[in-house]
PDB file of C-alpha atoms in Angstrom:
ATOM      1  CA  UNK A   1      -3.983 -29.198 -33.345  1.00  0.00           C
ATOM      2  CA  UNK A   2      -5.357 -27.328 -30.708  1.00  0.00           C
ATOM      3  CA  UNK A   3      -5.713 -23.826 -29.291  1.00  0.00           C
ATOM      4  CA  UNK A   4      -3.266 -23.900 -27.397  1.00  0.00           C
ATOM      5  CA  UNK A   5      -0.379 -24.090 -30.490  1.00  0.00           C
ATOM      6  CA  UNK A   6      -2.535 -21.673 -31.896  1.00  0.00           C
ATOM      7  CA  UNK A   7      -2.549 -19.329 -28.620  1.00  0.00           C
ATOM      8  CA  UNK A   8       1.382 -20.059 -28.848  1.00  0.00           C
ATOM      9  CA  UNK A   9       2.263 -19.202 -32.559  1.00  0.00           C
ATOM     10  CA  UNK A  10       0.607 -16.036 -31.569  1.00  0.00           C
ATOM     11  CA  UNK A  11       2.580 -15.209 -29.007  1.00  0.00           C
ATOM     12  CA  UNK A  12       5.508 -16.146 -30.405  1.00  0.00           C
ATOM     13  CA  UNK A  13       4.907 -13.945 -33.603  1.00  0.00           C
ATOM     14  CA  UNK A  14       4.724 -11.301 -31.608  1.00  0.00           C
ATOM     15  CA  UNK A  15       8.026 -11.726 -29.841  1.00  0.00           C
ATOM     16  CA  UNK A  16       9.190 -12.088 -32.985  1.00  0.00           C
ATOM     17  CA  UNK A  17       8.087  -8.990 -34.612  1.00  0.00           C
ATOM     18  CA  UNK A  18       8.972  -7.539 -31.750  1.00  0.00           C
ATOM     19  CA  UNK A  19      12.816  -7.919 -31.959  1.00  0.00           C
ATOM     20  CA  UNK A  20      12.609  -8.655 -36.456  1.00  0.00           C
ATOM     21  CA  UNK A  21      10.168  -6.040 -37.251  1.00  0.00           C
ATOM     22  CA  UNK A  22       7.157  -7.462 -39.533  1.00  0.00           C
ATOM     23  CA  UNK A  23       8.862  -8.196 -42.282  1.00  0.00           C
ATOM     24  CA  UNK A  24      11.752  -9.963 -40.656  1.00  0.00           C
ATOM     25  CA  UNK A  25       9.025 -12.349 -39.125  1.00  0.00           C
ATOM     26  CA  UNK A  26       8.025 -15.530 -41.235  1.00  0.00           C
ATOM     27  CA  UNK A  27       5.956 -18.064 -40.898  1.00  0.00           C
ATOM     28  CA  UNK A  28       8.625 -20.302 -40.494  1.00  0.00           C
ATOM     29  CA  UNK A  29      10.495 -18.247 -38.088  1.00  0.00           C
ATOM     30  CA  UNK A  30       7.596 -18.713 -35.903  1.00  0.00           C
ATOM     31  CA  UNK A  31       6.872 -22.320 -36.089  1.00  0.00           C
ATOM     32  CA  UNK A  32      10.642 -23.229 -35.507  1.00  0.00           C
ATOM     33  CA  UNK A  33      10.886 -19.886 -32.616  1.00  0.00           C
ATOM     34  CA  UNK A  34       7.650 -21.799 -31.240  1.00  0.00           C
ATOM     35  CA  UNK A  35       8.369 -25.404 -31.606  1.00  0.00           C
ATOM     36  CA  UNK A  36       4.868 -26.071 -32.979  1.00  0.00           C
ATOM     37  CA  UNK A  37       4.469 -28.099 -36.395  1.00  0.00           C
ATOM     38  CA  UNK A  38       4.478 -26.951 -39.787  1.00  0.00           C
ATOM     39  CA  UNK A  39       0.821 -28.280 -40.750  1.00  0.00           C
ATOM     40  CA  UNK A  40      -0.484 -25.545 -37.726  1.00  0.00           C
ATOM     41  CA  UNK A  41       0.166 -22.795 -40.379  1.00  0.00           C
ATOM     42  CA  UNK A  42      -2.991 -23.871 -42.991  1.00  0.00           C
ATOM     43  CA  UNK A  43      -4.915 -25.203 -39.954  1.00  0.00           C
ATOM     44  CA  UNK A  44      -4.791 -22.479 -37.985  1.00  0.00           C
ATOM     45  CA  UNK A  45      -4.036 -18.909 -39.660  1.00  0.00           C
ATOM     46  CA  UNK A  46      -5.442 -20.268 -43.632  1.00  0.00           C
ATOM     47  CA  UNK A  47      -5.212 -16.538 -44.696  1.00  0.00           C
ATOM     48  CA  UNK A  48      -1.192 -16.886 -43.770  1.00  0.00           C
ATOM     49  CA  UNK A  49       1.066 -14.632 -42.546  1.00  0.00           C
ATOM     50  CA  UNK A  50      -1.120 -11.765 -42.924  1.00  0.00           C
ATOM     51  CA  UNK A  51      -4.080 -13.458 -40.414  1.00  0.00           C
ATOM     52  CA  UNK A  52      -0.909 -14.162 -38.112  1.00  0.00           C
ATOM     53  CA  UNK A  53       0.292 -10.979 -38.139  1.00  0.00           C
ATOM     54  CA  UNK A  54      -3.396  -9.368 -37.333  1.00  0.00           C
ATOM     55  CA  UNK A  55      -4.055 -11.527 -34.102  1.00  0.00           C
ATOM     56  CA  UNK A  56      -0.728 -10.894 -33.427  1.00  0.00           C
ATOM     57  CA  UNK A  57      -1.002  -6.948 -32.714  1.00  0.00           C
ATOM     58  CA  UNK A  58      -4.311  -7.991 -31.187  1.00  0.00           C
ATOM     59  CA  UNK A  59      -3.008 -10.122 -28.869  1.00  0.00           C
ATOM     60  CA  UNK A  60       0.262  -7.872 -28.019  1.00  0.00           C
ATOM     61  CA  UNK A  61      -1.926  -4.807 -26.769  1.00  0.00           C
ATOM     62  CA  UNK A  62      -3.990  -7.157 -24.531  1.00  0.00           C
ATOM     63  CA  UNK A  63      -1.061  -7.827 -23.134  1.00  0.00           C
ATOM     64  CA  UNK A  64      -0.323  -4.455 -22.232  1.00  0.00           C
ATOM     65  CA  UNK A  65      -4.053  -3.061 -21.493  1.00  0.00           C
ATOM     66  CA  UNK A  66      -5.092  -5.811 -18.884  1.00  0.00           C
ATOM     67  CA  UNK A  67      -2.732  -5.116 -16.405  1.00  0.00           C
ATOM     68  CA  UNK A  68      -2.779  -1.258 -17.642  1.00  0.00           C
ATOM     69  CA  UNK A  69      -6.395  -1.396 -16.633  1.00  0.00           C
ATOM     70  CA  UNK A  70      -6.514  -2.703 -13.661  1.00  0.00           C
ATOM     71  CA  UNK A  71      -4.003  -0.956 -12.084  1.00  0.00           C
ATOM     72  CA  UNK A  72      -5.605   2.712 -12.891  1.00  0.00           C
ATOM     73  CA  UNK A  73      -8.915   1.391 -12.126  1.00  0.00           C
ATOM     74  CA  UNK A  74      -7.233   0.225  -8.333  1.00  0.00           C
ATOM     75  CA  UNK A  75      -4.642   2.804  -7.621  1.00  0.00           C
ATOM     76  CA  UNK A  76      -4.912   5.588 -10.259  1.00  0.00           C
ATOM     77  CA  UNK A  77      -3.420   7.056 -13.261  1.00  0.00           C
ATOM     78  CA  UNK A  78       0.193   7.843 -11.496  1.00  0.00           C
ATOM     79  CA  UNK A  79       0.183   3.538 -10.501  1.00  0.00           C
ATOM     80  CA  UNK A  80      -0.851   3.314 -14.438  1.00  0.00           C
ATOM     81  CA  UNK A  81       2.139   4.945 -15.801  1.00  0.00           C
ATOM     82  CA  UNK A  82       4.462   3.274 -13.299  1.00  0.00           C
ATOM     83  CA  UNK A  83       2.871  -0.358 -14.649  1.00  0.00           C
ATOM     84  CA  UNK A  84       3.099   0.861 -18.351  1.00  0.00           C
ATOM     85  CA  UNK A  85       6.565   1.328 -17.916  1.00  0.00           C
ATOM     86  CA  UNK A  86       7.512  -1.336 -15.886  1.00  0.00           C
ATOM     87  CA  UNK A  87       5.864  -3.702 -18.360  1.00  0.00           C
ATOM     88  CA  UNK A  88       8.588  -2.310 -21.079  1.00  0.00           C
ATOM     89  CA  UNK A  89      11.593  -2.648 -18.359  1.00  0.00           C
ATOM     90  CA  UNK A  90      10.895  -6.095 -18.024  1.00  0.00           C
ATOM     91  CA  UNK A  91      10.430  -6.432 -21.859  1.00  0.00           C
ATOM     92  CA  UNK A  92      13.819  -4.677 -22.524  1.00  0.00           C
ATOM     93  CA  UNK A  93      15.607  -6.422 -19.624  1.00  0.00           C
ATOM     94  CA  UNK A  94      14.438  -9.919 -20.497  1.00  0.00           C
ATOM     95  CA  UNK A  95      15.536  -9.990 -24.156  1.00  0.00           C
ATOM     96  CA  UNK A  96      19.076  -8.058 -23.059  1.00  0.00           C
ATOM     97  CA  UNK A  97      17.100  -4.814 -25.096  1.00  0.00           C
ATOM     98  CA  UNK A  98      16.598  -6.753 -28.119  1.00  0.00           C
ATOM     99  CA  UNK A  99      12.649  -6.585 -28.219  1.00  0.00           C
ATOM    100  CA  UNK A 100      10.589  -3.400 -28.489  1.00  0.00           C
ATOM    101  CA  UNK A 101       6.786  -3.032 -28.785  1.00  0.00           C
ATOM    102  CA  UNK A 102       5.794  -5.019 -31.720  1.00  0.00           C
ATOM    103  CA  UNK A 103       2.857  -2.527 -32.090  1.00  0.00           C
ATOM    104  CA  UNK A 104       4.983   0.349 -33.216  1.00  0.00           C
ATOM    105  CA  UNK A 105       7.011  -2.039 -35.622  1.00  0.00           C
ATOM    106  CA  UNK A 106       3.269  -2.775 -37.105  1.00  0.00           C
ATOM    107  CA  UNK A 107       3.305   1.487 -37.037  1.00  0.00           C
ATOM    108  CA  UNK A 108       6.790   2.519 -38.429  1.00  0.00           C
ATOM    109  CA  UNK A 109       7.149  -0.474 -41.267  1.00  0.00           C
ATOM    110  CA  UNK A 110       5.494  -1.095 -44.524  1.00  0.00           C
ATOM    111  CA  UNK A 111       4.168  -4.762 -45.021  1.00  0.00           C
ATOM    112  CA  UNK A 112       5.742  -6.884 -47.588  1.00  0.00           C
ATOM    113  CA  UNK A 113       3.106  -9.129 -48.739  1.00  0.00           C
ATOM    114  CA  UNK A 114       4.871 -12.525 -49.822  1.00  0.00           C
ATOM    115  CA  UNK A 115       1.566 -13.995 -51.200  1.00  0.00           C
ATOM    116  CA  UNK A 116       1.482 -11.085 -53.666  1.00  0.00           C
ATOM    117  CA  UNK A 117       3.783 -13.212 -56.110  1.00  0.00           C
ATOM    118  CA  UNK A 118       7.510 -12.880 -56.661  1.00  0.00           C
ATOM    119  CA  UNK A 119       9.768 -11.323 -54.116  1.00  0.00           C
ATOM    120  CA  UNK A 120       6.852  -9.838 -52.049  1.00  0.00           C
ATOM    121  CA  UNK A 121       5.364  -6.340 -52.912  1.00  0.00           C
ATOM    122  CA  UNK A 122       3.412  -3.814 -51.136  1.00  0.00           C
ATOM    123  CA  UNK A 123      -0.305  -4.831 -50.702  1.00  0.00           C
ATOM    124  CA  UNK A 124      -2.252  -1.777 -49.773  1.00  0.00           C
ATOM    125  CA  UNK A 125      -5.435  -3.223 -48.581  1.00  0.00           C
ATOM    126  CA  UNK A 126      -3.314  -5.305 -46.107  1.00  0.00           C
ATOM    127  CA  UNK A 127      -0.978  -2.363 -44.761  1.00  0.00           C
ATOM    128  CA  UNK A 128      -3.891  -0.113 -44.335  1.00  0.00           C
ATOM    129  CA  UNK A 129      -5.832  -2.966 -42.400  1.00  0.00           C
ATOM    130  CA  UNK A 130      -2.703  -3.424 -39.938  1.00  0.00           C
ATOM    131  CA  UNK A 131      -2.077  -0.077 -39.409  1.00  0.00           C
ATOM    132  CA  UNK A 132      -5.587  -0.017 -38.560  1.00  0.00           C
ATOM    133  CA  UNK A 133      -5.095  -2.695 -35.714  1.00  0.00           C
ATOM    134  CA  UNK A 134      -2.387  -0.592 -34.924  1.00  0.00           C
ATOM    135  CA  UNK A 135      -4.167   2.462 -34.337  1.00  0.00           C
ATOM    136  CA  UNK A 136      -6.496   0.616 -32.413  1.00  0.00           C
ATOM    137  CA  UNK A 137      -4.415  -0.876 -30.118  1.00  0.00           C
ATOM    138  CA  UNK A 138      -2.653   2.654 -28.893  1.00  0.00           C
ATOM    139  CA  UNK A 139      -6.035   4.087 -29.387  1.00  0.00           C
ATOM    140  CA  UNK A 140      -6.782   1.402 -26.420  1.00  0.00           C
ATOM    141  CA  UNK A 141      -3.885   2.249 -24.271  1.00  0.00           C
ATOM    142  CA  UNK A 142      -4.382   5.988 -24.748  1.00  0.00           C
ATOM    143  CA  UNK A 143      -8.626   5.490 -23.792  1.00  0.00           C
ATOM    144  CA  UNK A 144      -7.132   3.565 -20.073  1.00  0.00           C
ATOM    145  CA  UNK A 145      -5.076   6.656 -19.225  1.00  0.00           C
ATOM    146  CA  UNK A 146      -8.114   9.262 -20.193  1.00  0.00           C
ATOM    147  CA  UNK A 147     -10.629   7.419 -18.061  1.00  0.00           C
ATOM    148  CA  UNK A 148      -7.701   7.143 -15.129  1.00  0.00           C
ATOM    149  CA  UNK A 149      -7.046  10.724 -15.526  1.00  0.00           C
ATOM    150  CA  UNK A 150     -10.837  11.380 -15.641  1.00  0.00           C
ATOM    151  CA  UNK A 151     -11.434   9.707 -12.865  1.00  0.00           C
ATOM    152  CA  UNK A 152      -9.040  11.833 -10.207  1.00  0.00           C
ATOM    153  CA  UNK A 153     -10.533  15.429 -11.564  1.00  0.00           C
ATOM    154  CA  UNK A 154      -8.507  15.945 -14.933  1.00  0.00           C
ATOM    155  CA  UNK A 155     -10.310  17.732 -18.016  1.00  0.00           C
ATOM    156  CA  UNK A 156     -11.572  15.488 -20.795  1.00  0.00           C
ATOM    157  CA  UNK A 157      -9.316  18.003 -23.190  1.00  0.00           C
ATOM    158  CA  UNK A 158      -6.684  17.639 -21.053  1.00  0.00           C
ATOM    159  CA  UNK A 159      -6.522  13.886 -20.433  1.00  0.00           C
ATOM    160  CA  UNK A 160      -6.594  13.324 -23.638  1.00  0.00           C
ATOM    161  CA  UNK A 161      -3.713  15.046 -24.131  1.00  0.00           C
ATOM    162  CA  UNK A 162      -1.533  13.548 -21.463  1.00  0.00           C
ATOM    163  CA  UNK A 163      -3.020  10.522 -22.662  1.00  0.00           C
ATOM    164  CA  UNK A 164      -1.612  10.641 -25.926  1.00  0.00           C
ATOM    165  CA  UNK A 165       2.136  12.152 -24.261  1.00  0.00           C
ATOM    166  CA  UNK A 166       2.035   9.333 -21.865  1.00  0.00           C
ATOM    167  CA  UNK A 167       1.932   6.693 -24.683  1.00  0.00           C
ATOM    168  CA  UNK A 168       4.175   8.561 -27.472  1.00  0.00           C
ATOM    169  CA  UNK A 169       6.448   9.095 -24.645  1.00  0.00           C
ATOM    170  CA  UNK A 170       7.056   6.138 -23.796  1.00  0.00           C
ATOM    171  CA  UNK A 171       6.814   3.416 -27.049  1.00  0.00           C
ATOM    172  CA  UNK A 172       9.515   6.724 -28.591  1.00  0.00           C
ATOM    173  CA  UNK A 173      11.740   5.737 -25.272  1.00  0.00           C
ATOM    174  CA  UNK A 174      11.603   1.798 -25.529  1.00  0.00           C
ATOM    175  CA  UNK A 175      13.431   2.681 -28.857  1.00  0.00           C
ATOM    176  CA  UNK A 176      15.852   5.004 -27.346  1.00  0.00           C
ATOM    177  CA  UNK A 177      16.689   1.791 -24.450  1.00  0.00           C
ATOM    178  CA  UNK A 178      17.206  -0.722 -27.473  1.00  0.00           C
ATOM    179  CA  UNK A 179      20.062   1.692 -28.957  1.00  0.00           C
ATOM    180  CA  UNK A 180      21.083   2.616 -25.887  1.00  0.00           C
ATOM    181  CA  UNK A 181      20.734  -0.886 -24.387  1.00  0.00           C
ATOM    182  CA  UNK A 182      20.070   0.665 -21.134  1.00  0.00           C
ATOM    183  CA  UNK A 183      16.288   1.441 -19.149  1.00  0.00           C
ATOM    184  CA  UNK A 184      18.310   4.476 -18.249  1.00  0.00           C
ATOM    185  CA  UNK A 185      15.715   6.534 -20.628  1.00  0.00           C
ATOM    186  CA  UNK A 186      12.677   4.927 -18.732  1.00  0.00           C
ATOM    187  CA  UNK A 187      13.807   6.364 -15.842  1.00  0.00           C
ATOM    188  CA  UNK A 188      14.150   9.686 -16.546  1.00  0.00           C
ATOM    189  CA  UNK A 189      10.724   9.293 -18.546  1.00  0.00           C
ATOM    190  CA  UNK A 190       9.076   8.048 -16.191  1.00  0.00           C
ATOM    191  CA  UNK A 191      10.018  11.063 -13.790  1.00  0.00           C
ATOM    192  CA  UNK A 192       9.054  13.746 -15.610  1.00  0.00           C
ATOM    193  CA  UNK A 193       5.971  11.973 -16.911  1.00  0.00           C
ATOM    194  CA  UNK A 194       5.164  11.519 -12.987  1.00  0.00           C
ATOM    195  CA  UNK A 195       5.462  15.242 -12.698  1.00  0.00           C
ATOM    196  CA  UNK A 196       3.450  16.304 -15.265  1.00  0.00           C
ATOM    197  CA  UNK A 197       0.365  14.131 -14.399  1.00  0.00           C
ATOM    198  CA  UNK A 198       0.819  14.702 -10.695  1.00  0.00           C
ATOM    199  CA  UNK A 199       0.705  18.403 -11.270  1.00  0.00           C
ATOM    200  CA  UNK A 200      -2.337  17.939 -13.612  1.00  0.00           C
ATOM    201  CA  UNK A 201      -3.726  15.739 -11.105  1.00  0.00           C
ATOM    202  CA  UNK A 202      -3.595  18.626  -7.973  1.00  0.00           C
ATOM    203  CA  UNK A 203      -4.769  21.574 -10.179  1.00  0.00           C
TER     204      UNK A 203
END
């Protein structure tokens, strides 16, 4: 069983999660969404759904804050926003709007933990630690648009700020495009967004 079925459970969990939500993912769905075999559960997450879950998020912002990053480190923070965006469009598009950011699923739902006996019940230790993960990941995204905003004159206050509108802005519109099923939200995001840094940008 190697790293690469490993690498690919990952991935798919978090396609998963991204169109199910957390608790709508199992560790079935993803062996059977993935193609990989049952035994790579115990060999590779032993800690279950909850381990899955984790590297999951982990692996869905790096997915998002590689090509974030280099694009504001080679063309600046408006190119950023433009690539943050696009990434979503092509999210949307691809799954005809039924995947969203798996991230704010992690954010907006509470973890049912199966191994807690029974149905499933609410382990606290567990939600806490995702929404942790969570936190870090837009914490992440948020730290790439400062230090691209820093970087052509902006405020540390103020980048921060626009930081934190750029990504609240936009994760809150991917929602909007799923009921909508249209990017037509994007756009007009992404427009206004554009204004608002280029404006903070000049002064």
């Amino acid at each position: 069983m190697t790293s690469e079925t490993r690498a690919k459970m990952v991935a798919g969990a978090a396609d998963l999660m991204s169109r199910r939500g957390v608790n709508g993912t199992s560790m079935r769905d993803v062996v059977r969404h993935t193609g990989t075999p049952r035994g790579s559960i115990g060999h590779h997450f032993p800690n279950g759904k909850q381990q899955l879950i984790e590297d999951a998020i982990v692996f869905a912002g790096a997915q998002v804050s590689g090509p974030l990053e280099h694009l504001t480190r080679k063309r600046g923070a408006i190119a950023g926003l433009r690539t943050f965006i696009d990434l979503w469009r092509q999210t949307l598009e691809k799954s005809k709007f039924q995947a969203g950011c798996p991230v704010l699923a992690v954010a907006v739902e509470q973890f049912v933990n199966d191994a807690t006996g029974g149905e499933g019940g609410v382990d606290d230790a567990a939600q806490d630690r995702l929404l942790d993960l969570a936190d870090g990941v837009f914490a992440d995204w948020q730290r790439i648009m400062v230090n691209a905003l820093r970087s052509e004159g902006v405020t540390a206050a103020r980048a921060r700020r626009l930081a934190a509108l750029v990504i609240a802005s936009v994760e809150g519109t991917v929602a909007m495009c799923r009921a909508a099923r249209s990017a037509q939200p994007l756009d007009d995001v992404r427009q206004e967004l554009e204004l608002v840094l280029s404006a903070a940008i000049a002064s």
